[in-house]
Amino acid sequence: MEKVIDAPPQQVFDVLADGWTYSDWVVGTVHVRDVDDTWPRVGSRLHHKAGPWPLSLQDTSTVLECDAPHRFVVRAGLWPAGEAIVVFQLQPLGDGRTRVTIGEDFAAGPLRWIRNKLNDLVLHQRNKETLSRLSDIATRQKADQ
């Protein structure tokens, strides 16, 4: 899944690098409880809550790779459902625009074993909305500068 965002790669990456905005653009995350001071360095963690109350789950996401402003990879936890590896690739297009590609795959837990076309469709729509929200925040920050 990809989207062209009307902001340069560093501006888009700055949103990814601000752990406190995670619940603003990651669909399904409803609250950020804490962010390691070292975020977004490899190994740093973001503590979040996902899903609707009273069924929300508390877990963490951990940075696996950080190559600013080109690539950002996290392991997103949602136990007991499982965890996913989420990869963001940012490619400069010139004229201050960026092609952002998101790839997400279940890496552990029950969600990994029950993957089917319905799950893929839901994941596709979720990632489409995630990129739309990321774009809104990045372009708003560009306008504020």
PDB file of C-alpha atoms in Angstrom:
ATOM      1  CA  MET A   1       0.000   0.000   0.000  1.00  0.00           C
ATOM      2  CA  GLU A   2       1.403   3.391  -0.907  1.00  0.00           C
ATOM      3  CA  LYS A   3       0.447   7.049  -0.906  1.00  0.00           C
ATOM      4  CA  VAL A   4       2.091  10.185  -2.241  1.00  0.00           C
ATOM      5  CA  ILE A   5       2.241  12.833   0.479  1.00  0.00           C
ATOM      6  CA  ASP A   6       2.668  16.516  -0.288  1.00  0.00           C
ATOM      7  CA  ALA A   7       5.545  16.939   2.164  1.00  0.00           C
ATOM      8  CA  PRO A   8       9.277  16.164   1.984  1.00  0.00           C
ATOM      9  CA  PRO A   9      10.570  12.870   3.455  1.00  0.00           C
ATOM     10  CA  GLN A  10      12.012  14.485   6.595  1.00  0.00           C
ATOM     11  CA  GLN A  11       8.670  16.135   7.377  1.00  0.00           C
ATOM     12  CA  VAL A  12       6.862  12.812   7.029  1.00  0.00           C
ATOM     13  CA  PHE A  13       9.538  11.011   9.027  1.00  0.00           C
ATOM     14  CA  ASP A  14       9.227  13.601  11.807  1.00  0.00           C
ATOM     15  CA  VAL A  15       5.654  12.399  12.343  1.00  0.00           C
ATOM     16  CA  LEU A  16       6.835   8.770  12.522  1.00  0.00           C
ATOM     17  CA  ALA A  17       9.560   9.846  14.943  1.00  0.00           C
ATOM     18  CA  ASP A  18       7.109  11.552  17.318  1.00  0.00           C
ATOM     19  CA  GLY A  19       5.783   8.660  19.364  1.00  0.00           C
ATOM     20  CA  TRP A  20       3.215  10.863  21.080  1.00  0.00           C
ATOM     21  CA  THR A  21       1.325  11.274  17.768  1.00  0.00           C
ATOM     22  CA  TYR A  22       1.081   7.495  17.215  1.00  0.00           C
ATOM     23  CA  SER A  23      -2.576   7.288  18.274  1.00  0.00           C
ATOM     24  CA  ASP A  24      -3.411  10.203  15.935  1.00  0.00           C
ATOM     25  CA  TRP A  25      -2.452   8.323  12.776  1.00  0.00           C
ATOM     26  CA  VAL A  26      -2.263   4.586  13.575  1.00  0.00           C
ATOM     27  CA  VAL A  27      -5.760   3.200  13.076  1.00  0.00           C
ATOM     28  CA  GLY A  28      -6.846   1.148  16.079  1.00  0.00           C
ATOM     29  CA  THR A  29      -4.495   2.767  18.593  1.00  0.00           C
ATOM     30  CA  VAL A  30      -6.604   4.795  20.991  1.00  0.00           C
ATOM     31  CA  HIS A  31      -4.100   6.023  23.559  1.00  0.00           C
ATOM     32  CA  VAL A  32      -0.326   6.391  23.971  1.00  0.00           C
ATOM     33  CA  ARG A  33       0.572   5.701  27.601  1.00  0.00           C
ATOM     34  CA  ASP A  34       4.308   6.375  27.419  1.00  0.00           C
ATOM     35  CA  VAL A  35       7.166   6.774  24.933  1.00  0.00           C
ATOM     36  CA  ASP A  36      10.787   5.915  25.670  1.00  0.00           C
ATOM     37  CA  ASP A  37      13.030   8.985  25.692  1.00  0.00           C
ATOM     38  CA  THR A  38      15.168   7.301  23.019  1.00  0.00           C
ATOM     39  CA  TRP A  39      12.277   6.873  20.510  1.00  0.00           C
ATOM     40  CA  PRO A  40      12.746   6.284  17.526  1.00  0.00           C
ATOM     41  CA  ARG A  41      16.124   4.611  18.046  1.00  0.00           C
ATOM     42  CA  VAL A  42      16.350   0.850  17.512  1.00  0.00           C
ATOM     43  CA  GLY A  43      15.133  -0.983  20.605  1.00  0.00           C
ATOM     44  CA  SER A  44      13.081   1.912  21.972  1.00  0.00           C
ATOM     45  CA  ARG A  45       9.460   1.285  22.844  1.00  0.00           C
ATOM     46  CA  LEU A  46       6.148   3.035  22.710  1.00  0.00           C
ATOM     47  CA  HIS A  47       3.465   1.908  25.171  1.00  0.00           C
ATOM     48  CA  HIS A  48      -0.059   2.077  23.796  1.00  0.00           C
ATOM     49  CA  LYS A  49      -3.634   0.993  24.192  1.00  0.00           C
ATOM     50  CA  ALA A  50      -5.590  -0.342  21.212  1.00  0.00           C
ATOM     51  CA  GLY A  51      -9.227  -1.170  20.624  1.00  0.00           C
ATOM     52  CA  PRO A  52     -12.454   0.192  22.068  1.00  0.00           C
ATOM     53  CA  TRP A  53     -13.065   0.470  25.792  1.00  0.00           C
ATOM     54  CA  PRO A  54     -13.693  -1.754  27.751  1.00  0.00           C
ATOM     55  CA  LEU A  55     -12.068  -4.286  25.438  1.00  0.00           C
ATOM     56  CA  SER A  56      -8.891  -2.275  24.829  1.00  0.00           C
ATOM     57  CA  LEU A  57      -5.551  -4.016  25.137  1.00  0.00           C
ATOM     58  CA  GLN A  58      -2.324  -2.545  26.492  1.00  0.00           C
ATOM     59  CA  ASP A  59       0.907  -3.417  24.732  1.00  0.00           C
ATOM     60  CA  THR A  60       4.067  -1.956  23.241  1.00  0.00           C
ATOM     61  CA  SER A  61       5.582  -1.282  19.852  1.00  0.00           C
ATOM     62  CA  THR A  62       9.354  -1.606  19.456  1.00  0.00           C
ATOM     63  CA  VAL A  63      11.594   0.026  16.844  1.00  0.00           C
ATOM     64  CA  LEU A  64      13.445  -2.622  14.810  1.00  0.00           C
ATOM     65  CA  GLU A  65      15.040  -0.319  12.195  1.00  0.00           C
ATOM     66  CA  CYS A  66      15.378   3.429  11.882  1.00  0.00           C
ATOM     67  CA  ASP A  67      17.069   4.927   8.827  1.00  0.00           C
ATOM     68  CA  ALA A  68      15.799   8.510   8.849  1.00  0.00           C
ATOM     69  CA  PRO A  69      14.224   9.749   6.664  1.00  0.00           C
ATOM     70  CA  HIS A  70      14.037   6.669   4.421  1.00  0.00           C
ATOM     71  CA  ARG A  71      12.915   3.603   6.382  1.00  0.00           C
ATOM     72  CA  PHE A  72      11.216   2.893   9.693  1.00  0.00           C
ATOM     73  CA  VAL A  73      10.324  -0.597  10.970  1.00  0.00           C
ATOM     74  CA  VAL A  74       8.406  -1.440  14.156  1.00  0.00           C
ATOM     75  CA  ARG A  75       7.148  -4.579  15.825  1.00  0.00           C
ATOM     76  CA  ALA A  76       3.638  -3.656  16.912  1.00  0.00           C
ATOM     77  CA  GLY A  77       2.283  -5.717  19.783  1.00  0.00           C
ATOM     78  CA  LEU A  78      -1.373  -6.468  20.379  1.00  0.00           C
ATOM     79  CA  TRP A  79      -1.251  -9.471  22.671  1.00  0.00           C
ATOM     80  CA  PRO A  80      -3.045 -11.821  23.140  1.00  0.00           C
ATOM     81  CA  ALA A  81      -3.970 -11.363  19.461  1.00  0.00           C
ATOM     82  CA  GLY A  82      -0.343 -11.291  18.355  1.00  0.00           C
ATOM     83  CA  GLU A  83       2.130  -8.868  16.834  1.00  0.00           C
ATOM     84  CA  ALA A  84       2.912  -7.447  13.429  1.00  0.00           C
ATOM     85  CA  ILE A  85       5.997  -6.130  11.683  1.00  0.00           C
ATOM     86  CA  VAL A  86       5.219  -2.781  10.057  1.00  0.00           C
ATOM     87  CA  VAL A  87       7.614  -1.323   7.471  1.00  0.00           C
ATOM     88  CA  PHE A  88       7.477   2.290   6.267  1.00  0.00           C
ATOM     89  CA  GLN A  89       9.533   3.232   3.204  1.00  0.00           C
ATOM     90  CA  LEU A  90       9.835   6.931   2.265  1.00  0.00           C
ATOM     91  CA  GLN A  91      10.972   7.876  -1.229  1.00  0.00           C
ATOM     92  CA  PRO A  92      11.543  11.506  -2.254  1.00  0.00           C
ATOM     93  CA  LEU A  93       9.714  12.461  -5.432  1.00  0.00           C
ATOM     94  CA  GLY A  94      10.921  16.025  -5.837  1.00  0.00           C
ATOM     95  CA  ASP A  95       8.828  19.159  -5.503  1.00  0.00           C
ATOM     96  CA  GLY A  96       8.616  18.475  -1.756  1.00  0.00           C
ATOM     97  CA  ARG A  97       6.597  15.255  -2.126  1.00  0.00           C
ATOM     98  CA  THR A  98       7.189  11.772  -0.727  1.00  0.00           C
ATOM     99  CA  ARG A  99       5.984   8.320  -1.755  1.00  0.00           C
ATOM    100  CA  VAL A 100       5.252   6.431   1.455  1.00  0.00           C
ATOM    101  CA  THR A 101       4.866   2.668   1.291  1.00  0.00           C
ATOM    102  CA  ILE A 102       3.557   0.668   4.227  1.00  0.00           C
ATOM    103  CA  GLY A 103       3.863  -3.079   4.550  1.00  0.00           C
ATOM    104  CA  GLU A 104       2.418  -4.989   7.465  1.00  0.00           C
ATOM    105  CA  ASP A 105       2.504  -8.678   8.228  1.00  0.00           C
ATOM    106  CA  PHE A 106       1.539 -10.650  11.282  1.00  0.00           C
ATOM    107  CA  ALA A 107       4.680 -12.059  12.876  1.00  0.00           C
ATOM    108  CA  ALA A 108       3.383 -13.980  15.890  1.00  0.00           C
ATOM    109  CA  GLY A 109       0.247 -15.048  17.697  1.00  0.00           C
ATOM    110  CA  PRO A 110      -3.190 -16.219  16.601  1.00  0.00           C
ATOM    111  CA  LEU A 111      -3.579 -13.511  13.931  1.00  0.00           C
ATOM    112  CA  ARG A 112      -0.677 -15.074  12.046  1.00  0.00           C
ATOM    113  CA  TRP A 113      -2.451 -18.415  11.807  1.00  0.00           C
ATOM    114  CA  ILE A 114      -5.919 -17.213  10.787  1.00  0.00           C
ATOM    115  CA  ARG A 115      -4.870 -14.979   7.916  1.00  0.00           C
ATOM    116  CA  ASN A 116      -7.379 -15.013   5.081  1.00  0.00           C
ATOM    117  CA  LYS A 117      -8.795 -12.749   2.371  1.00  0.00           C
ATOM    118  CA  LEU A 118     -11.120 -10.986   4.824  1.00  0.00           C
ATOM    119  CA  ASN A 119      -8.191 -10.178   7.144  1.00  0.00           C
ATOM    120  CA  ASP A 120      -6.179  -8.942   4.149  1.00  0.00           C
ATOM    121  CA  LEU A 121      -9.048  -6.674   3.091  1.00  0.00           C
ATOM    122  CA  VAL A 122      -9.395  -5.244   6.614  1.00  0.00           C
ATOM    123  CA  LEU A 123      -5.613  -4.738   6.848  1.00  0.00           C
ATOM    124  CA  HIS A 124      -5.608  -3.032   3.434  1.00  0.00           C
ATOM    125  CA  GLN A 125      -8.362  -0.603   4.483  1.00  0.00           C
ATOM    126  CA  ARG A 126      -6.671   0.020   7.847  1.00  0.00           C
ATOM    127  CA  ASN A 127      -3.341   0.831   6.189  1.00  0.00           C
ATOM    128  CA  LYS A 128      -5.056   3.051   3.623  1.00  0.00           C
ATOM    129  CA  GLU A 129      -6.612   5.093   6.430  1.00  0.00           C
ATOM    130  CA  THR A 130      -3.333   5.098   8.398  1.00  0.00           C
ATOM    131  CA  LEU A 131      -1.505   6.611   5.408  1.00  0.00           C
ATOM    132  CA  SER A 132      -4.282   9.158   4.943  1.00  0.00           C
ATOM    133  CA  ARG A 133      -3.976  10.263   8.583  1.00  0.00           C
ATOM    134  CA  LEU A 134      -0.176  10.339   8.358  1.00  0.00           C
ATOM    135  CA  SER A 135      -0.512  12.529   5.271  1.00  0.00           C
ATOM    136  CA  ASP A 136      -2.930  14.912   7.016  1.00  0.00           C
ATOM    137  CA  ILE A 137      -0.546  15.419   9.930  1.00  0.00           C
ATOM    138  CA  ALA A 138       2.595  15.773   7.783  1.00  0.00           C
ATOM    139  CA  THR A 139       1.012  18.244   5.382  1.00  0.00           C
ATOM    140  CA  ARG A 140      -0.516  20.261   8.238  1.00  0.00           C
ATOM    141  CA  GLN A 141       2.930  20.511   9.841  1.00  0.00           C
ATOM    142  CA  LYS A 142       4.362  21.628   6.505  1.00  0.00           C
ATOM    143  CA  ALA A 143       1.733  24.368   6.274  1.00  0.00           C
ATOM    144  CA  ASP A 144       2.501  25.528   9.836  1.00  0.00           C
ATOM    145  CA  GLN A 145       6.166  26.142   9.011  1.00  0.00           C
TER     146      GLN A 145
END
